[in-house]
Amino acid sequence: RAGRGGAGPGWGWAWAPPRCREHLFKVLVIGELGVGKTSIIKRYVHQLFSQHYRATIGVDFALKVIHWDSKTLVRLQLWDIAGQERFGNMTRVYYKEAVGALVVFDVTRGSTFEAVSKWKHDLDSKVLLPNGSPIPAVLLANKCDQKKDGSQNPSQMDQFCREGGFIGWFETSAKDNINIDEAARFLVENVLANYKRFPNEENDVSKLKLDPDPLRADSKSQCC
C-alpha cells in the first residue's frame, strides 16, 4: 500500500515471501562392510561414483541440502557408519538423535542380507521416536546392476520389510544411479511426517548450529 501521495518516506511497505522453514535431520546409513554405503552417499550428495573408495573407519559425514518445496528446506546430515561397528561401544553415540536410517545390503552377497535383521535390531535398541516407536528405516538392496546372490522376489521382500519393521525397500545401484534419490525422498517424506507429529525444536536449523565435528565431545579418535 502506497503512502499519502504515493511516495512519502516511511509511508509504504514492500511485500516479502513467507519465511522458509528449515530442518536439520540426522540420517544413518548402516550395513555390513563393503555393501556400498559410502558409494550411495557419494552418488546422492555429489553425483559421483568410484570403484576405489577406501573402507570407512568409525564414521564419516556428508550434508545434503534439499529444497523440499517453496516453504521447506531440509538439510540431511548423513552418517556413514562403518560396517564393522555394529557391536562397537560407539554405536549408541553414533545413533543418538537420528530420525531416520538407510539399511544397506549387497544383492551379490547373501551374507549381507542375513545381517540386515541384526543391524535393524541394533538400531531399534539404541534410538527411538518420542512416542517410543522405531525411527523410520528403508532397506536398500544395493548393487542391483550386478548378478544377484539368492532369489528374493518383490513379494518376499515386502513381507520381510513388514515383519522386520522397515517402512519400505528399494533396489538400488550407486554405479548406475538407480533409485538412490527415490529411496532418500521416500525416507525424508516419512521423517517430515513424524516431525509434524512430534515437533522437535532441535531439528530447526534456525535454532541449531551444525557442528563440523559432531563427535568431538565424545570420541575424537573414532572420526574418519
N, CA, C and O of each residue as an XYZ file, in Angstrom:
896
protein
N       0.844     -1.185      0.000
C       0.000      0.000      0.000
C       0.875      1.229      0.000
O       1.722      1.389      0.878
N       0.684      2.090     -0.964
C       1.492      3.304     -1.047
C       1.052      4.288      0.027
O      -0.096      4.267      0.470
N       1.971      5.142      0.438
C       1.673      6.146      1.454
C       0.946      7.330      0.836
O       0.638      7.345     -0.356
N       0.687      8.305      1.663
C      -0.006      9.519      1.215
C       0.796     10.169      0.093
O       1.980     10.467      0.252
N       0.146     10.382     -1.026
C       0.850     10.966     -2.161
C       1.611      9.924     -2.954
O       2.100     10.210     -4.047
N       1.718      8.694     -2.408
C       2.319      7.576     -3.145
C       3.815      7.495     -3.009
O       4.395      6.532     -3.512
N       4.502      8.448     -2.358
C       5.959      8.365     -2.377
C       6.612      8.855     -1.100
O       7.840      8.884     -1.031
N       5.856      9.240     -0.090
C       6.461      9.780      1.116
C       7.296      8.750      1.843
O       6.902      7.584      1.891
N       8.437      9.123      2.417
C       9.301      8.172      3.132
C       8.580      7.618      4.352
O       7.955      8.352      5.117
N       8.686      6.284      4.513
C       8.086      5.640      5.663
C       6.610      5.365      5.525
O       5.982      4.858      6.455
N       6.035      5.699      4.354
C       4.587      5.542      4.205
C       4.202      4.238      3.510
O       3.027      3.871      3.519
N       5.148      3.536      2.915
C       4.792      2.321      2.175
C       5.430      1.089      2.790
O       6.205      1.187      3.741
N       5.094     -0.083      2.235
C       5.732     -1.318      2.684
C       5.909     -2.230      1.478
O       5.141     -2.179      0.518
N       6.921     -3.051      1.549
C       7.235     -3.974      0.453
C       6.793     -5.376      0.833
O       6.977     -5.799      1.974
N       6.208     -6.098     -0.117
C       5.787     -7.476      0.123
C       7.003     -8.398      0.180
O       7.921     -8.272     -0.630
N       7.006     -9.291      1.106
C       8.092    -10.268      1.208
C       7.490    -11.658      1.253
O       6.443    -11.852      1.871
N       8.128    -12.637      0.609
C       7.603    -14.001      0.627
C       7.681    -14.579      2.029
O       8.518    -14.148      2.823
N       6.830    -15.544      2.355
C       6.866    -16.162      3.684
C       8.220    -16.806      3.942
O       8.864    -17.318      3.027
N       8.640    -16.774      5.198
C       9.952    -17.295      5.569
C      10.004    -18.805      5.382
O       9.077    -19.519      5.766
N      11.084    -19.284      4.795
C      11.247    -20.709      4.547
C      11.564    -21.424      5.859
O      12.417    -20.975      6.624
N      10.878    -22.535      6.117
C      11.138    -23.348      7.302
C      12.293    -24.283      7.001
O      12.259    -25.016      6.012
N      13.316    -24.266      7.845
C      14.492    -25.102      7.633
C      14.555    -26.186      8.705
O      14.304    -25.936      9.884
N      14.899    -27.398      8.265
C      15.049    -28.520      9.179
C      16.436    -29.133      9.004
O      16.993    -29.140      7.906
N      16.975    -29.642     10.093
C      18.212    -30.408     10.054
C      17.912    -31.799     10.591
O      17.563    -31.946     11.763
N      18.043    -32.821      9.750
C      17.728    -34.187     10.138
C      18.979    -35.060     10.049
O      19.713    -35.026      9.061
N      19.198    -35.832     11.091
C      20.303    -36.786     11.110
C      19.803    -38.136     10.608
O      18.866    -38.708     11.164
N      20.437    -38.637      9.553
C      20.055    -39.915      8.942
C      21.260    -40.847      8.950
O      22.352    -40.460      8.534
N      21.063    -42.068      9.420
C      22.129    -43.065      9.471
C      22.129    -43.906      8.199
O      21.073    -44.189      7.633
N      23.318    -44.302      7.756
C      23.464    -45.247      6.653
C      24.288    -46.407      7.195
O      25.486    -46.266      7.442
N      23.638    -47.559      7.379
C      24.265    -48.675      8.074
C      24.141    -49.959      7.265
O      23.311    -50.061      6.361
N      24.978    -50.936      7.604
C      25.002    -52.208      6.905
C      26.395    -52.795      6.968
O      27.327    -52.148      7.447
N      26.541    -54.021      6.487
C      27.816    -54.728      6.560
C      28.912    -54.036      5.747
O      28.635    -53.194      4.894
N      30.134    -54.403      6.025
C      31.300    -53.868      5.329
C      31.222    -54.186      3.825
O      30.980    -55.331      3.446
N      31.425    -53.182      2.983
C      31.521    -53.393      1.543
C      30.206    -53.456      0.793
O      30.193    -53.832     -0.379
N      29.089    -53.098      1.436
C      27.797    -53.172      0.735
C      27.544    -51.951     -0.143
O      26.616    -51.959     -0.952
N      28.359    -50.897      0.004
C      28.217    -49.724     -0.858
C      27.645    -48.498     -0.182
O      27.121    -47.609     -0.853
N      27.736    -48.435      1.139
C      27.163    -47.290      1.867
C      27.816    -45.978      1.438
O      27.120    -45.006      1.147
N      29.134    -45.945      1.398
C      29.840    -44.726      1.006
C      29.517    -44.357     -0.437
O      29.341    -43.179     -0.749
N      29.437    -45.349     -1.317
C      29.116    -45.081     -2.722
C      27.723    -44.494     -2.871
O      27.509    -43.597     -3.687
N      26.778    -44.991     -2.091
C      25.409    -44.466     -2.135
C      25.400    -43.002     -1.709
O      24.757    -42.173     -2.352
N      26.107    -42.682     -0.635
C      26.137    -41.304     -0.148
C      26.823    -40.390     -1.155
O      26.343    -39.286     -1.410
N      27.936    -40.833     -1.730
C      28.646    -40.004     -2.711
C      27.773    -39.754     -3.940
O      27.762    -38.651     -4.486
N      27.049    -40.773     -4.368
C      26.171    -40.615     -5.523
C      25.033    -39.644     -5.196
O      24.695    -38.782     -6.007
N      24.451    -39.787     -4.022
C      23.305    -38.962     -3.632
C      23.700    -37.506     -3.409
O      22.988    -36.596     -3.833
N      24.821    -37.288     -2.752
C      25.219    -35.926     -2.383
C      25.973    -35.221     -3.503
O      25.731    -34.047     -3.782
N      26.896    -35.951     -4.147
C      27.797    -35.311     -5.109
C      27.616    -35.790     -6.547
O      28.281    -35.281     -7.449
N      26.725    -36.763     -6.780
C      26.538    -37.352     -8.111
C      27.846    -37.913     -8.662
O      28.155    -37.767     -9.844
N      28.601    -38.554     -7.784
C      29.878    -39.148     -8.147
C      29.856    -40.644     -7.837
O      29.139    -41.100     -6.947
N      30.667    -41.404     -8.601
C      30.841    -42.825     -8.302
C      32.272    -43.219     -8.608
O      32.854    -42.794     -9.606
N      32.831    -44.045     -7.721
C      34.177    -44.568     -7.912
C      34.200    -46.022     -7.466
O      33.477    -46.414     -6.550
N      35.027    -46.807     -8.115
C      35.201    -48.210     -7.720
C      36.214    -48.355     -6.595
O      36.445    -49.464     -6.113
N      36.821    -47.257     -6.172
C      38.014    -47.368     -5.324
C      37.901    -46.608     -4.008
O      38.894    -46.048     -3.543
N      36.717    -46.572     -3.393
C      36.604    -45.958     -2.078
C      37.291    -46.843     -1.037
O      37.189    -48.069     -1.077
N      37.984    -46.199     -0.116
C      38.572    -46.935      0.992
C      37.486    -47.249      2.020
O      36.499    -46.522      2.132
N      37.676    -48.329      2.764
C      36.714    -48.704      3.795
C      36.617    -47.591      4.838
O      37.627    -47.047      5.284
N      35.385    -47.267      5.216
C      35.170    -46.248      6.246
C      35.639    -46.766      7.590
O      35.380    -47.915      7.947
N      36.330    -45.917      8.335
C      36.793    -46.260      9.680
C      35.984    -45.441     10.676
O      36.041    -44.211     10.667
N      35.239    -46.117     11.525
C      34.431    -45.411     12.515
C      33.182    -44.838     11.877
O      32.191    -45.543     11.688
N      33.230    -43.558     11.546
C      32.062    -42.896     10.958
C      32.525    -41.734     10.103
O      33.524    -41.085     10.413
N      31.800    -41.473      9.032
C      32.078    -40.331      8.174
C      30.763    -39.573      7.988
O      29.690    -40.089      8.304
N      30.855    -38.337      7.468
C      29.681    -37.483      7.401
C      29.557    -36.834      6.027
O      30.552    -36.616      5.336
N      28.311    -36.526      5.642
C      28.052    -35.750      4.432
C      26.780    -34.948      4.667
O      25.928    -35.339      5.466
N      26.658    -33.839      3.977
C      25.490    -32.974      4.122
C      24.801    -32.812      2.778
O      25.439    -32.459      1.786
N      23.506    -33.068      2.744
C      22.691    -32.916      1.544
C      21.620    -31.874      1.814
O      20.865    -31.991      2.780
N      21.549    -30.846      0.960
C      20.541    -29.798      1.101
C      19.442    -30.049      0.079
O      19.712    -30.187     -1.114
N      18.201    -30.107      0.554
C      17.054    -30.408     -0.307
C      16.061    -29.256     -0.225
O      15.581    -28.923      0.859
N      15.754    -28.653     -1.358
C      14.683    -27.664     -1.423
C      13.381    -28.445     -1.604
O      12.933    -28.696     -2.723
N      12.795    -28.817     -0.477
C      11.671    -29.760     -0.494
C      10.459    -29.177     -1.205
O       9.874    -29.814     -2.082
N      10.091    -27.966     -0.822
C       9.049    -27.221     -1.515
C       9.313    -25.735     -1.294
O      10.357    -25.360     -0.761
N       8.370    -24.894     -1.701
C       8.608    -23.448     -1.643
C       8.746    -22.932     -0.216
O       9.263    -21.836      0.002
N       8.291    -23.710      0.750
C       8.325    -23.258      2.140
C       9.209    -24.106      3.041
O       9.294    -23.847      4.242
N       9.871    -25.120      2.479
C      10.607    -26.070      3.313
C      11.991    -26.358      2.737
O      12.128    -26.728      1.571
N      13.000    -26.184      3.565
C      14.374    -26.541      3.220
C      14.832    -27.612      4.199
O      14.757    -27.427      5.414
N      15.304    -28.726      3.668
C      15.743    -29.841      4.503
C      17.249    -30.020      4.331
O      17.763    -30.102      3.215
N      17.935    -30.078      5.460
C      19.366    -30.402      5.455
C      19.516    -31.789      6.079
O      19.169    -32.004      7.241
N      20.035    -32.713      5.293
C      20.260    -34.074      5.784
C      21.717    -34.232      6.179
O      22.614    -34.057      5.354
N      21.949    -34.560      7.429
C      23.297    -34.907      7.870
C      23.380    -36.429      7.820
O      22.823    -37.117      8.676
N      24.077    -36.947      6.816
C      24.161    -38.388      6.584
C      25.377    -38.955      7.309
O      26.507    -38.528      7.075
N      25.133    -39.912      8.183
C      26.194    -40.558      8.956
C      26.496    -41.913      8.337
O      25.662    -42.818      8.359
N      27.679    -42.043      7.792
C      28.153    -43.265      7.141
C      28.862    -44.106      8.204
O      30.025    -43.866      8.531
N      28.137    -45.102      8.740
C      28.664    -45.918      9.837
C      29.431    -47.107      9.265
O      28.920    -47.832      8.410
N      30.655    -47.303      9.738
C      31.486    -48.394      9.233
C      30.824    -49.742      9.481
O      30.187    -49.947     10.515
N      30.977    -50.673      8.519
C      30.318    -51.962      8.604
C      30.726    -52.799      9.795
O      29.943    -53.626     10.262
N      31.937    -52.605     10.299
C      32.416    -53.406     11.421
C      32.039    -52.815     12.772
O      32.465    -53.319     13.811
N      31.230    -51.732     12.765
C      30.949    -51.019     14.011
C      29.726    -51.530     14.765
O      29.440    -51.029     15.853
N      28.990    -52.512     14.228
C      27.692    -52.827     14.803
C      27.773    -53.181     16.287
O      26.911    -52.781     17.070
N      28.804    -53.928     16.673
C      28.891    -54.355     18.062
C      29.871    -53.499     18.861
O      30.243    -53.852     19.981
N      30.287    -52.374     18.281
C      31.203    -51.486     18.987
C      30.476    -50.650     20.029
O      29.265    -50.443     19.943
N      31.225    -50.177     21.007
C      30.645    -49.381     22.076
C      30.202    -48.005     21.611
O      29.415    -47.347     22.291
N      30.701    -47.556     20.451
C      30.420    -46.202     19.992
C      29.094    -46.077     19.249
O      28.645    -44.959     18.997
N      28.458    -47.184     18.894
C      27.266    -47.068     18.047
C      26.143    -46.300     18.732
O      25.371    -45.612     18.064
N      26.041    -46.407     20.052
C      24.999    -45.645     20.744
C      25.219    -44.147     20.567
O      24.258    -43.389     20.442
N      26.479    -43.719     20.555
C      26.806    -42.311     20.316
C      26.488    -41.945     18.872
O      25.930    -40.880     18.611
N      26.839    -42.822     17.932
C      26.586    -42.553     16.523
C      25.089    -42.407     16.242
O      24.675    -41.533     15.481
N      24.279    -43.278     16.869
C      22.847    -43.316     16.590
C      22.070    -42.196     17.267
O      20.950    -41.890     16.856
N      22.634    -41.587     18.283
C      21.916    -40.612     19.103
C      21.298    -39.502     18.246
O      21.967    -38.910     17.398
N      19.996    -39.230     18.487
C      19.233    -38.159     17.846
C      18.979    -38.372     16.351
O      18.534    -37.451     15.666
N      19.257    -39.574     15.838
C      18.921    -39.864     14.443
C      17.398    -39.937     14.291
O      16.695    -40.370     15.203
N      16.904    -39.508     13.131
C      15.462    -39.514     12.874
C      15.084    -40.437     11.720
O      13.904    -40.561     11.391
N      16.066    -41.081     11.105
C      15.806    -41.993     10.006
C      17.058    -42.782      9.676
O      18.160    -42.413     10.080
N      16.881    -43.879      8.931
C      18.035    -44.714      8.594
C      17.842    -45.397      7.245
O      16.729    -45.753      6.857
N      18.949    -45.567      6.552
C      19.022    -46.416      5.368
C      19.858    -47.632      5.747
O      21.019    -47.496      6.132
N      19.269    -48.817      5.640
C      19.975    -50.062      5.948
C      20.289    -50.732      4.619
O      19.383    -51.008      3.831
N      21.558    -50.994      4.367
C      22.015    -51.416      3.042
C      22.539    -52.852      3.072
O      23.251    -53.242      3.997
N      22.179    -53.634      2.049
C      22.845    -54.915      1.833
C      23.221    -55.047      0.368
O      22.720    -54.309     -0.480
N      24.106    -55.990      0.076
C      24.652    -56.213     -1.264
C      23.943    -57.420     -1.869
O      24.050    -58.525     -1.337
N      23.223    -57.228     -2.970
C      22.448    -58.324     -3.563
C      23.341    -59.442     -4.093
O      22.851    -60.538     -4.366
N      24.628    -59.189     -4.241
C      25.544    -60.229     -4.731
C      26.142    -61.051     -3.598
O      26.866    -62.015     -3.848
N      25.845    -60.681     -2.349
C      26.400    -61.387     -1.184
C      25.283    -61.664     -0.182
O      24.868    -60.784      0.571
N      24.811    -62.902     -0.192
C      23.698    -63.281      0.663
C      23.952    -63.038      2.134
O      23.018    -62.745      2.880
N      25.195    -63.153      2.568
C      25.511    -62.972      3.991
C      25.186    -61.559      4.461
O      24.863    -61.359      5.631
N      25.268    -60.580      3.568
C      24.977    -59.200      3.968
C      23.478    -58.993      4.177
O      23.066    -58.147      4.971
N      22.651    -59.784      3.448
C      21.215    -59.727      3.674
C      20.857    -60.392      4.998
O      19.974    -59.926      5.719
N      21.544    -61.473      5.309
C      21.299    -62.167      6.573
C      21.621    -61.279      7.775
O      21.049    -61.455      8.851
N      22.531    -60.334      7.591
C      22.930    -59.446      8.694
C      21.981    -58.265      8.874
O      22.075    -57.545      9.868
N      21.068    -58.059      7.926
C      20.180    -56.893      7.971
C      19.362    -56.861      9.256
O      19.234    -55.809      9.884
N      18.810    -58.002      9.651
C      17.970    -58.047     10.850
C      18.759    -57.674     12.096
O      18.223    -57.050     13.011
N      20.028    -58.055     12.132
C      20.861    -57.716     13.289
C      21.122    -56.206     13.342
O      21.105    -55.604     14.416
N      21.359    -55.612     12.191
C      21.542    -54.155     12.140
C      20.264    -53.440     12.582
O      20.320    -52.472     13.341
N      19.112    -53.924     12.103
C      17.843    -53.288     12.462
C      17.569    -53.426     13.963
O      17.106    -52.479     14.599
N      17.850    -54.585     14.520
C      17.655    -54.778     15.954
C      18.570    -53.852     16.747
O      18.146    -53.256     17.737
N      19.814    -53.732     16.317
C      20.756    -52.837     16.999
C      20.270    -51.393     16.927
O      20.352    -50.648     17.903
N      19.761    -51.008     15.756
C      19.235    -49.654     15.579
C      18.061    -49.401     16.522
O      18.030    -48.386     17.219
N      17.100    -50.316     16.547
C      15.891    -50.130     17.344
C      16.179    -50.137     18.840
O      15.420    -49.569     19.624
N      17.270    -50.777     19.232
C      17.601    -50.845     20.662
C      18.300    -49.577     21.149
O      18.474    -49.391     22.353
N      18.704    -48.701     20.219
C      19.525    -47.556     20.622
C      18.933    -46.196     20.291
O      19.402    -45.186     20.817
N      17.914    -46.137     19.433
C      17.301    -44.844     19.115
C      15.827    -45.065     18.783
O      15.470    -45.997     18.061
N      14.968    -44.179     19.331
C      13.524    -44.298     19.140
C      12.913    -42.919     18.907
O      13.524    -41.896     19.215
N      11.706    -42.907     18.361
C      10.934    -41.677     18.232
C      10.427    -41.253     19.617
O      10.452    -42.052     20.552
N       9.971    -40.009     19.753
C       9.480    -39.539     21.052
C       8.361    -40.394     21.648
O       8.199    -40.427     22.868
N       7.580    -41.090     20.798
C       6.498    -41.930     21.326
C       6.952    -43.359     21.603
O       6.136    -44.220     21.932
N       8.272    -43.616     21.468
C       8.803    -44.939     21.743
C       8.830    -45.879     20.561
O       9.253    -47.026     20.701
N       8.386    -45.421     19.392
C       8.404    -46.247     18.186
C       9.773    -46.190     17.517
O      10.525    -45.238     17.727
N      10.102    -47.203     16.710
C      11.378    -47.161     15.979
C      11.415    -45.994     14.993
O      10.374    -45.576     14.488
N      12.592    -45.476     14.722
C      12.714    -44.448     13.692
C      12.501    -45.102     12.327
O      12.804    -46.285     12.172
N      11.988    -44.367     11.328
C      11.754    -44.963     10.014
C      13.050    -45.437      9.376
O      14.049    -44.717      9.357
N      13.019    -46.655      8.857
C      14.185    -47.246      8.210
C      13.776    -47.815      6.858
O      12.761    -48.501      6.739
N      14.584    -47.519      5.841
C      14.356    -48.020      4.488
C      15.460    -49.014      4.150
O      16.638    -48.746      4.390
N      15.085    -50.148      3.600
C      16.040    -51.188      3.229
C      16.470    -50.999      1.780
O      15.625    -50.879      0.893
N      17.779    -50.969      1.534
C      18.309    -50.806      0.187
C      18.999    -52.089     -0.261
O      19.972    -52.532      0.350
N      18.478    -52.683     -1.347
C      19.107    -53.844     -1.972
C      20.073    -53.308     -3.026
O      19.710    -53.124     -4.187
N      21.303    -53.061     -2.597
C      22.258    -52.329     -3.436
C      23.009    -53.241     -4.405
O      23.051    -54.460     -4.237
N      23.596    -52.615     -5.416
C      24.344    -53.274     -6.493
C      23.420    -54.115     -7.371
O      23.795    -55.194     -7.831
N      22.207    -53.608     -7.597
C      21.242    -54.346     -8.409
C      21.658    -54.420     -9.872
O      21.041    -55.145    -10.652
N      22.705    -53.674    -10.257
C      23.224    -53.760    -11.622
C      24.043    -55.029    -11.832
O      24.400    -55.355    -12.965
N      24.346    -55.754    -10.744
C      25.158    -56.963    -10.830
C      24.300    -58.206    -10.621
O      23.130    -58.109    -10.250
N      24.884    -59.358    -10.858
C      24.171    -60.624    -10.697
C      23.824    -60.839     -9.235
O      24.665    -60.664     -8.353
N      22.576    -61.221     -8.985
C      22.115    -61.379     -7.612
C      22.527    -62.732     -7.043
O      22.618    -63.730     -7.758
N      22.775    -62.733     -5.726
C      23.052    -63.965     -4.995
C      21.824    -64.275     -4.150
O      21.622    -63.657     -3.105
N      21.014    -65.212     -4.583
C      19.778    -65.503     -3.867
C      18.573    -65.274     -4.753
O      18.706    -64.905     -5.920
N      17.406    -65.493     -4.196
C      16.194    -65.432     -5.011
C      15.105    -64.590     -4.343
O      13.925    -64.934     -4.403
N      15.507    -63.483     -3.703
C      14.488    -62.619     -3.096
C      13.646    -61.982     -4.195
O      14.159    -61.275     -5.063
N      12.354    -62.243     -4.142
C      11.462    -61.604     -5.097
C      10.705    -60.487     -4.388
O      10.720    -60.412     -3.159
N      10.035    -59.609     -5.159
C       9.376    -58.457     -4.539
C       8.397    -58.813     -3.430
O       8.366    -58.137     -2.402
N       7.593    -59.866     -3.615
C       6.615    -60.217     -2.579
C       7.308    -60.693     -1.310
O       6.850    -60.404     -0.205
N       8.427    -61.431     -1.466
C       9.186    -61.876     -0.304
C       9.822    -60.691      0.413
O       9.864    -60.645      1.643
N      10.313    -59.742     -0.364
C      10.933    -58.570      0.237
C       9.892    -57.711      0.953
O      10.161    -57.171      2.026
N       8.707    -57.586      0.362
C       7.628    -56.841      1.013
C       7.299    -57.466      2.372
O       7.137    -56.762      3.369
N       7.203    -58.784      2.392
C       6.882    -59.479      3.634
C       8.018    -59.318      4.649
O       7.770    -59.106      5.836
N       9.254    -59.420      4.180
C      10.404    -59.248      5.068
C      10.389    -57.866      5.722
O      10.682    -57.731      6.910
N      10.047    -56.852      4.944
C      10.013    -55.489      5.475
C       8.887    -55.315      6.488
O       9.069    -54.665      7.517
N       7.729    -55.893      6.200
C       6.622    -55.808      7.154
C       6.989    -56.466      8.472
O       6.746    -55.910      9.543
N       7.575    -57.650      8.390
C       7.923    -58.386      9.604
C       9.118    -57.762     10.327
O       9.225    -57.847     11.550
N      10.014    -57.135      9.562
C      11.223    -56.580     10.166
C      11.107    -55.134     10.597
O      12.036    -54.594     11.198
N       9.976    -54.490     10.298
C       9.784    -53.120     10.745
C      10.354    -52.061      9.824
O      10.547    -50.919     10.239
N      10.627    -52.424      8.581
C      11.081    -51.435      7.597
C       9.858    -50.774      6.952
O       8.839    -51.425      6.718
N       9.974    -49.478      6.671
C       8.847    -48.778      6.046
C       8.779    -49.043      4.545
O       7.772    -48.726      3.912
N       9.837    -49.620      3.963
C       9.847    -49.929      2.543
C      11.235    -50.367      2.112
O      12.172    -50.358      2.911
N      11.368    -50.751      0.845
C      12.668    -51.174      0.322
C      12.783    -50.750     -1.137
O      11.784    -50.545     -1.827
N      14.032    -50.624     -1.586
C      14.321    -50.238     -2.964
C      15.515    -51.047     -3.466
O      16.482    -51.263     -2.736
N      15.436    -51.492     -4.723
C      16.639    -51.976     -5.396
C      17.421    -50.755     -5.845
O      16.866    -49.874     -6.503
N      18.700    -50.690     -5.501
C      19.498    -49.510     -5.813
C      20.819    -49.902     -6.473
O      21.312    -51.021     -6.331
N      21.363    -48.939     -7.192
C      22.714    -49.060     -7.736
C      23.368    -47.690     -7.686
O      22.942    -46.759     -8.370
N      24.402    -47.578     -6.871
C      25.157    -46.321     -6.840
C      25.893    -46.128     -8.158
O      26.049    -44.999     -8.624
N      26.342    -47.213     -8.756
C      27.084    -47.139    -10.010
C      26.225    -46.572    -11.133
O      26.646    -45.658    -11.842
N      25.023    -47.113    -11.295
C      24.131    -46.700    -12.384
C      23.094    -45.670    -11.949
O      22.218    -45.297    -12.729
N      23.193    -45.206    -10.692
C      22.281    -44.190    -10.155
C      20.822    -44.640    -10.267
O      19.979    -43.925    -10.809
N      20.544    -45.826     -9.750
C      19.199    -46.393     -9.767
C      18.567    -46.262     -8.388
O      19.078    -46.807     -7.410
N      17.462    -45.541     -8.315
C      16.621    -45.430     -7.116
C      17.302    -44.801     -5.902
O      16.772    -44.903     -4.796
N      18.436    -44.167     -6.066
C      19.096    -43.530     -4.920
C      18.269    -42.329     -4.442
O      17.940    -42.230     -3.260
N      17.938    -41.424     -5.362
C      17.147    -40.251     -4.993
C      15.750    -40.661     -4.523
O      15.218    -40.081     -3.577
N      15.155    -41.663     -5.184
C      13.809    -42.083     -4.836
C      13.748    -42.656     -3.419
O      12.816    -42.370     -2.668
N      14.747    -43.468     -3.060
C      14.770    -44.054     -1.719
C      14.957    -42.981     -0.657
O      14.302    -43.008      0.385
N      15.850    -42.038     -0.925
C      16.089    -40.966      0.041
C      14.847    -40.091      0.200
O      14.498    -39.694      1.311
N      14.190    -39.797     -0.910
C      12.982    -38.966     -0.829
C      11.886    -39.674     -0.038
O      11.180    -39.043      0.749
N      11.745    -40.964     -0.242
C      10.750    -41.735      0.495
C      11.024    -41.674      1.992
O      10.101    -41.524      2.792
N      12.294    -41.790      2.368
C      12.649    -41.710      3.780
C      12.360    -40.323      4.341
O      11.799    -40.198      5.429
N      12.739    -39.280      3.605
C      12.520    -37.913      4.086
C      11.036    -37.618      4.240
O      10.641    -36.920      5.174
N      10.206    -38.139      3.338
C       8.755    -37.959      3.467
C       8.265    -38.481      4.811
O       7.446    -37.844      5.473
N       8.769    -39.638      5.205
C       8.371    -40.225      6.479
C       8.953    -39.459      7.657
O       8.294    -39.317      8.687
N      10.168    -38.970      7.523
C      10.782    -38.174      8.585
C       9.988    -36.888      8.804
O       9.717    -36.507      9.943
N       9.617    -36.222      7.711
C       8.833    -34.994      7.818
C       7.463    -35.259      8.438
O       6.972    -34.454      9.230
N       6.852    -36.375      8.083
C       5.555    -36.724      8.673
C       5.682    -36.919     10.177
O       4.817    -36.486     10.939
N       6.758    -37.570     10.605
C       6.993    -37.752     12.034
C       7.278    -36.426     12.722
O       6.873    -36.208     13.864
N       7.982    -35.540     12.015
C       8.285    -34.231     12.603
C       6.992    -33.465     12.897
O       6.881    -32.791     13.921
N       6.031    -33.573     12.003
C       4.756    -32.880     12.222
C       4.004    -33.468     13.408
O       3.266    -32.766     14.100
N       4.198    -34.771     13.636
C       3.541    -35.423     14.772
C       4.271    -35.156     16.078
O       3.651    -35.024     17.133
N       5.618    -35.076     15.996
C       6.435    -34.873     17.197
C       7.404    -33.723     16.954
O       8.597    -33.962     16.771
N       6.926    -32.486     16.947
C       7.824    -31.354     16.673
C       8.989    -31.334     17.656
O       8.818    -31.564     18.853
N      10.171    -31.054     17.126
C      11.380    -31.003     17.944
C      12.178    -29.786     17.533
O      12.721    -29.734     16.429
N      12.250    -28.808     18.416
C      12.934    -27.566     18.069
C      14.402    -27.797     17.746
O      15.011    -26.992     17.041
N      14.985    -28.888     18.254
C      16.394    -29.150     17.990
C      16.649    -29.434     16.519
O      17.783    -29.325     16.052
N      15.588    -29.803     15.775
C      15.751    -30.106     14.356
C      15.538    -28.899     13.466
O      15.596    -29.018     12.242
N      15.289    -27.723     14.062
C      15.163    -26.496     13.294
C      16.530    -25.862     13.130
O      17.210    -25.570     14.113
N      16.933    -25.647     11.871
C      18.256    -25.091     11.612
C      18.408    -23.722     12.246
O      19.502    -23.342     12.661
N      17.308    -22.978     12.322
C      17.380    -21.644     12.895
C      17.779    -21.685     14.370
O      18.251    -20.688     14.917
N      17.586    -22.854     15.019
C      17.894    -22.962     16.434
C      19.034    -23.934     16.697
O      19.354    -24.218     17.851
N      19.651    -24.446     15.631
C      20.675    -25.450     15.799
C      21.855    -25.143     14.892
O      21.687    -24.956     13.687
N      23.038    -25.093     15.468
C      24.249    -24.896     14.685
C      24.859    -26.262     14.380
O      25.088    -27.062     15.287
N      25.114    -26.517     13.125
C      25.654    -27.800     12.703
C      27.111    -27.882     13.096
O      27.941    -27.123     12.595
N      27.425    -28.803     13.994
C      28.804    -28.974     14.466
C      29.616    -29.633     13.368
O      29.255    -30.724     12.925
N      30.704    -29.017     12.906
C      31.512    -29.641     11.861
C      32.168    -30.935     12.325
O      32.586    -31.744     11.497
N      32.266    -31.143     13.644
C      32.818    -32.376     14.190
C      31.844    -32.913     15.234
O      32.065    -32.719     16.429
N      30.759    -33.590     14.806
C      29.703    -33.983     15.736
C      30.164    -34.883     16.870
O      29.490    -34.956     17.897
N      31.293    -35.573     16.717
C      31.739    -36.492     17.760
C      32.851    -35.905     18.615
O      33.464    -36.619     19.409
N      33.121    -34.602     18.459
C      34.268    -34.003     19.127
C      34.234    -34.245     20.625
O      35.257    -34.564     21.231
N      33.053    -34.092     21.229
C      32.971    -34.198     22.671
C      33.011    -35.638     23.154
O      33.270    -35.890     24.331
N      32.757    -36.586     22.256
C      32.652    -37.962     22.676
C      33.827    -38.837     22.251
O      34.309    -39.658     23.032
N      34.283    -38.662     21.021
C      35.370    -39.511     20.536
C      36.062    -38.875     19.359
O      35.575    -38.963     18.232
N      37.173    -38.247     19.595
C      37.920    -37.649     18.505
C      38.578    -38.724     17.648
O      38.684    -38.583     16.430
N      39.025    -39.814     18.308
C      39.791    -40.829     17.593
C      38.922    -41.673     16.677
O      39.432    -42.254     15.719
N      37.611    -41.759     16.945
C      36.754    -42.620     16.153
C      36.352    -41.998     14.845
O      35.882    -42.701     13.951
N      36.523    -40.690     14.703
C      36.042    -39.999     13.498
C      36.986    -40.258     12.335
O      38.205    -40.142     12.463
N      36.390    -40.616     11.182
C      37.219    -40.858      9.996
C      37.795    -39.545      9.487
O      38.522    -39.533      8.494
